[in-house]
Coordinates of C-alpha atoms in Angstrom, one line a residue:
M1 CA -81.3 31.1 39.3
S2 CA -78.8 30.0 41.9
S3 CA -80.4 32.3 44.5
M4 CA -83.8 30.7 43.7
I5 CA -82.3 27.3 44.3
N6 CA -80.8 28.3 47.6
L7 CA -84.2 29.5 48.7
H8 CA -85.6 25.9 48.6
L9 CA -88.9 27.5 47.7
S10 CA -90.7 24.2 47.0
R11 CA -89.9 22.9 50.5
R12 CA -90.8 26.1 52.3
I13 CA -94.0 26.6 50.4
Q14 CA -95.0 23.0 51.2
H15 CA -94.1 23.6 54.8
T16 CA -96.4 26.7 55.0
I17 CA -99.3 25.2 53.1
T18 CA -99.2 22.0 55.3
G19 CA -99.4 24.1 58.4
L20 CA -102.2 26.3 57.1
I21 CA -104.2 23.3 56.0
L22 CA -103.9 21.8 59.5
L23 CA -104.9 25.1 61.0
L24 CA -108.0 25.2 58.8
L25 CA -108.9 21.6 59.8
S26 CA -108.7 22.6 63.5
Y27 CA -111.9 24.5 62.9
I28 CA -113.6 21.5 61.3
I29 CA -112.3 18.6 63.3
P30 CA -112.3 18.7 67.2
S31 CA -108.7 19.0 68.3
Y32 CA -109.3 16.3 71.0
P33 CA -109.7 13.5 70.8
L34 CA -110.4 13.1 67.1
G35 CA -107.8 15.6 65.9
F36 CA -105.1 14.2 68.2
I37 CA -105.9 10.6 67.1
L38 CA -105.7 11.5 63.4
L39 CA -102.4 13.4 63.9
T40 CA -101.0 10.4 65.8
V41 CA -101.9 8.0 63.1
A42 CA -100.4 10.3 60.4
T43 CA -97.2 10.6 62.5
L44 CA -96.8 6.9 63.0
A45 CA -97.5 6.2 59.3
F46 CA -94.8 8.7 58.3
Y47 CA -92.3 7.0 60.6
Y48 CA -93.2 3.6 59.1
I49 CA -92.6 4.9 55.6
H50 CA -89.2 6.2 56.7
Y51 CA -88.3 2.9 58.4
K52 CA -89.2 1.0 55.2
R53 CA -87.1 3.2 53.0
I54 CA -84.1 2.7 55.2
Y55 CA -84.0 -1.0 54.5
D56 CA -85.8 -1.4 51.2
I57 CA -84.4 0.3 48.1
E58 CA -87.6 0.0 46.2
W59 CA -89.5 2.0 48.9
D60 CA -86.7 4.5 48.9
N61 CA -86.7 4.9 45.1
W62 CA -90.5 5.5 45.2
Y63 CA -90.1 8.0 48.1
I64 CA -87.3 10.0 46.4
T65 CA -89.2 10.1 43.2
K66 CA -92.3 11.5 44.8
F67 CA -90.8 13.8 47.5
G68 CA -87.1 14.2 46.6
M69 CA -87.4 17.9 45.8
L70 CA -88.7 18.6 49.3
L71 CA -85.9 16.9 51.1
R72 CA -82.7 18.3 52.5
E73 CA -79.3 16.6 51.8
H74 CA -79.1 14.7 55.0
E75 CA -82.6 13.4 54.5
L76 CA -81.7 11.6 51.3
G77 CA -79.2 8.9 52.2
E78 CA -77.2 6.8 49.8
W79 CA -77.1 3.2 48.8
E80 CA -74.2 1.0 47.6
D81 CA -74.7 -2.4 45.9
E82 CA -72.5 -5.4 46.4
E83 CA -71.1 -7.2 43.3
E84 CA -73.9 -8.6 41.3
D85 CA -74.3 -11.3 38.6
N86 CA -76.0 -10.2 35.4
D87 CA -77.9 -12.4 33.0
D88 CA -74.8 -12.7 30.7
G89 CA -72.7 -13.9 33.6
T90 CA -70.6 -10.7 33.9
N91 CA -70.0 -8.9 37.2
D92 CA -70.9 -5.3 37.9
D93 CA -70.0 -3.0 40.8
S94 CA -72.6 -0.2 41.0
A95 CA -71.6 3.1 42.4
S96 CA -73.3 4.7 45.3
L97 CA -76.7 6.0 44.4
S98 CA -77.3 9.7 44.6
K99 CA -80.6 11.6 44.6
S100 CA -80.7 11.7 40.8
K101 CA -79.9 8.0 40.4
H102 CA -82.6 6.5 42.6
V103 CA -85.1 6.0 39.8
Q104 CA -82.6 4.4 37.4
A105 CA -81.4 2.1 40.2
N106 CA -85.0 0.9 40.7
K107 CA -85.1 0.0 37.0
D108 CA -81.7 -1.8 37.2
T109 CA -83.0 -4.1 40.0
T110 CA -85.8 -5.4 37.8
T111 CA -83.4 -6.4 35.0
T112 CA -80.9 -8.3 37.2
K113 CA -81.4 -12.0 37.5
Y114 CA -79.0 -12.6 40.3
K115 CA -78.5 -9.6 42.6
K116 CA -77.1 -9.4 46.1
R117 CA -78.9 -7.3 48.7
S118 CA -78.2 -3.6 48.5
R119 CA -76.9 -2.0 51.6
R120 CA -76.9 1.5 53.0
K121 CA -73.9 3.8 52.6
T122 CA -75.5 6.5 54.6
I123 CA -78.8 6.3 56.5
P124 CA -81.2 9.2 55.9
S125 CA -82.3 11.3 58.8
L126 CA -85.9 11.6 59.7
P127 CA -87.4 14.3 57.5
G128 CA -88.6 17.7 58.8
A129 CA -92.1 16.7 57.8
F130 CA -92.1 14.0 60.5
Y131 CA -91.0 16.4 63.2
F132 CA -93.7 18.8 61.9
L133 CA -96.4 16.2 62.5
L134 CA -94.9 15.2 65.8
G135 CA -94.6 18.7 67.2
T136 CA -98.2 19.5 66.0
T137 CA -99.5 16.3 67.6
I138 CA -97.9 16.9 71.0
S139 CA -99.1 20.6 70.9
T140 CA -102.7 19.5 70.2
Y141 CA -102.6 17.1 73.1
T142 CA -100.8 19.5 75.6
F143 CA -102.1 23.0 75.0
P144 CA -105.6 24.7 74.9
I145 CA -106.8 25.1 71.3
N146 CA -105.9 28.8 70.9
I147 CA -102.4 28.1 72.1
A148 CA -102.0 25.1 69.9
R149 CA -103.2 27.1 66.9
T150 CA -100.7 29.9 67.8
S151 CA -97.9 27.4 68.0
L152 CA -98.9 25.9 64.6
L153 CA -99.2 29.3 63.0
V154 CA -95.7 30.2 64.2
L155 CA -94.3 26.9 63.0
S156 CA -96.0 27.4 59.6
L157 CA -94.7 30.9 59.0
A158 CA -91.7 31.8 61.1
D159 CA -89.4 29.0 60.1
P160 CA -89.8 29.4 56.3
I161 CA -89.7 33.2 56.5
A162 CA -86.5 33.0 58.5
G163 CA -84.9 30.9 55.8
I164 CA -86.1 33.1 52.9
V165 CA -85.1 36.4 54.5
G166 CA -81.7 34.9 55.5
V167 CA -80.9 33.8 51.9
I168 CA -82.1 37.1 50.3
C169 CA -80.1 39.2 52.7
S170 CA -77.1 37.1 52.2
N171 CA -77.3 37.4 48.4
I172 CA -77.3 41.2 48.6
G173 CA -74.5 41.3 51.2
L174 CA -76.6 42.4 54.2
N175 CA -76.3 39.3 56.4
I176 CA -73.8 37.2 58.4
S177 CA -74.1 33.8 60.0
W178 CA -74.2 33.6 63.7
K179 CA -71.1 31.3 63.5
M180 CA -69.1 33.9 61.7
L181 CA -70.3 36.6 64.0
F182 CA -69.2 34.7 67.1
Q183 CA -65.8 34.1 65.4
K184 CA -65.4 37.8 64.7
I185 CA -66.2 38.6 68.3
V186 CA -63.9 35.9 69.9
R187 CA -61.0 36.1 67.4
G188 CA -61.3 39.7 66.5
N189 CA -61.3 39.0 62.7
N190 CA -60.8 42.1 60.5
G191 CA -64.0 41.6 58.6
N192 CA -62.5 40.9 55.2
E193 CA -63.7 37.3 55.0
E194 CA -66.8 36.1 53.3
R195 CA -69.9 37.3 55.2
R196 CA -72.4 34.6 54.3
G197 CA -71.1 31.5 55.9
G198 CA -73.3 28.5 56.6
G199 CA -76.0 27.8 59.1
P200 CA -78.5 30.2 60.7
T201 CA -78.0 33.9 60.1
V202 CA -78.7 37.1 62.0
A203 CA -81.2 38.4 59.5
G204 CA -83.0 35.1 59.5
S205 CA -83.3 35.1 63.2
V206 CA -84.6 38.6 63.3
A207 CA -87.2 37.7 60.7
C208 CA -88.2 34.6 62.8
G209 CA -88.6 36.7 65.9
I210 CA -90.7 39.4 64.3
T211 CA -92.9 36.8 62.6
T212 CA -93.4 35.0 65.9
I213 CA -94.5 38.2 67.6
L214 CA -97.0 39.0 64.9
C215 CA -98.4 35.5 65.0
T216 CA -99.1 35.7 68.7
Y217 CA -101.6 38.6 68.0
V218 CA -103.8 36.4 65.9
Y219 CA -105.2 34.2 68.7
I220 CA -103.9 35.7 71.9
P221 CA -105.3 39.0 73.1
S222 CA -103.2 41.8 74.6
Y223 CA -103.1 42.6 78.3
Y224 CA -103.9 46.1 79.4
V225 CA -103.2 47.2 82.9
D226 CA -105.9 49.9 82.8
D227 CA -108.6 47.3 82.1
Q228 CA -107.9 45.1 85.1
S229 CA -110.6 46.8 87.4
S230 CA -113.2 47.0 84.7
S231 CA -112.8 43.4 83.6
A232 CA -112.6 41.9 87.1
A233 CA -116.3 41.0 87.1
N234 CA -115.9 39.2 83.8
Y235 CA -112.7 37.4 84.7
D236 CA -112.3 34.0 83.1
S237 CA -109.7 31.8 84.6
S238 CA -109.3 29.9 81.4
S239 CA -108.5 33.0 79.3
I240 CA -105.1 33.7 78.0
S241 CA -103.5 37.1 77.3
L242 CA -100.0 38.5 76.7
S243 CA -98.3 41.8 77.2
F244 CA -95.9 43.1 74.5
N245 CA -92.9 42.3 76.7
A246 CA -94.1 38.7 76.9
R247 CA -94.5 38.5 73.1
L248 CA -91.1 40.0 72.6
C249 CA -89.6 37.4 75.0
I250 CA -91.4 34.6 73.0
G251 CA -90.1 36.0 69.7
I252 CA -86.5 36.1 71.0
I253 CA -86.5 32.6 72.5
T254 CA -88.3 31.2 69.4
A255 CA -85.6 32.7 67.1
I256 CA -82.9 31.2 69.3
T257 CA -84.7 27.8 69.2
E258 CA -84.9 28.0 65.4
A259 CA -81.2 28.9 65.1
I260 CA -79.8 26.0 67.3
S261 CA -82.3 23.2 66.5
G262 CA -81.1 20.4 64.3
R263 CA -77.5 21.4 65.0
Y264 CA -74.6 19.9 67.0
L265 CA -73.8 22.0 70.1
P266 CA -70.2 21.4 71.3
I267 CA -70.9 23.1 74.6
I268 CA -73.3 20.3 75.7
G269 CA -72.1 17.6 73.3
V270 CA -75.4 16.7 71.7
R271 CA -77.3 17.4 68.5
I272 CA -80.6 19.3 69.1
A273 CA -83.7 17.8 67.5
D274 CA -85.3 19.4 64.5
D275 CA -86.9 22.9 64.9
N276 CA -90.2 21.6 63.6
L277 CA -90.5 19.7 66.9
W278 CA -89.2 22.4 69.2
I279 CA -90.8 25.5 67.9
P280 CA -94.5 24.6 68.6
L281 CA -93.5 23.2 72.0
V282 CA -91.4 26.3 73.0
V283 CA -94.1 28.7 71.8
G284 CA -96.9 27.0 73.6
S285 CA -95.0 26.6 76.8
L286 CA -93.9 30.2 76.9
I287 CA -97.5 31.4 76.3
L288 CA -98.6 29.4 79.3
L289 CA -95.7 30.6 81.4
L290 CA -96.0 34.3 80.4
N291 CA -99.8 34.4 80.4
E292 CA -100.9 37.7 82.2
D293 CA -104.4 36.5 83.3

C-alpha cells in the first residue's frame, strides 16, 4: 500500500489524461489563434484561483476539498488563525490547518460570531497544473503544430513515467537518486547507505529519456541520408525531420531538464521553475535546432 501511495498515481494519471485530452482537442480546434486564446484564458483563470486561495481561506478550503489529492506537499500551504471570540465569550487558539483539516476549518468559520482574520503560515506554491497550461500555451504560440504536439506528448508521458519507474525501481532496490550518486562519486562512500534517497533518480531519468525518444517518432519523421537526392525535387522548407542522434540528444537533455526543474541549484543559486513549463519548451526548441531538413 505504501508503494502505491508513493507512486502518486492519481496525480500522474490526471497529468497524462489532461495532456492527451489537449492533444485530441488540437485536431478539433485550430491551434492559432483560437487554441492559443483558450489556453491563455484557462492559464489566467487558474492563476486567479491560486491567487484567491492564498488570501481567502474559504476559497482555499474549497480548492483543497476538490483537488487536494492531486497536490504535492509544497502546493498545499497552511493557515494559522489568530485568537478568536466564540459565541459563549471564550477564547480559542486554533492550530495550523493541515491538508486534512481544511474542510473542518471551513465549518468552524461559519459558527464563529467574532473571528479575526486568518493568516497564512506557509504560502502554497503554484501547482504543477498551472505550469502545465503555461508551457502548453507558450508552445502552441511558438512552435509549428507538429512540434507543439510532440512537446505536449512528451510532457504528458515522459514526466509521469519517470516518476512511476523511479518509485518502482527504488522499491525493489534497483535505483539510486542522482544526489546520492554524486555523493558517492565525490566522497567515495562505501555504498552501505540507503540507496533510495530523495529527489530525481537514475532509473527515472533513463525512463524519461527513452519515453521522450519514442514520442518524437509519433509526429516527426526520420531523416535518411540515402533519400536526399531522391527527395530533392519534393523538398519542403517547412518540413521537419530528425536523425536518431538528434532524438537521442533530445531525450538526454529532456531527462536532465526533468531532473533539475523545480529544484534549488546551489551552483547558480536559484530555484529552477517547474518541469511542466520547461519540458515542452526544451523539446520544441531542440527539435527546431536539430532539424535535419
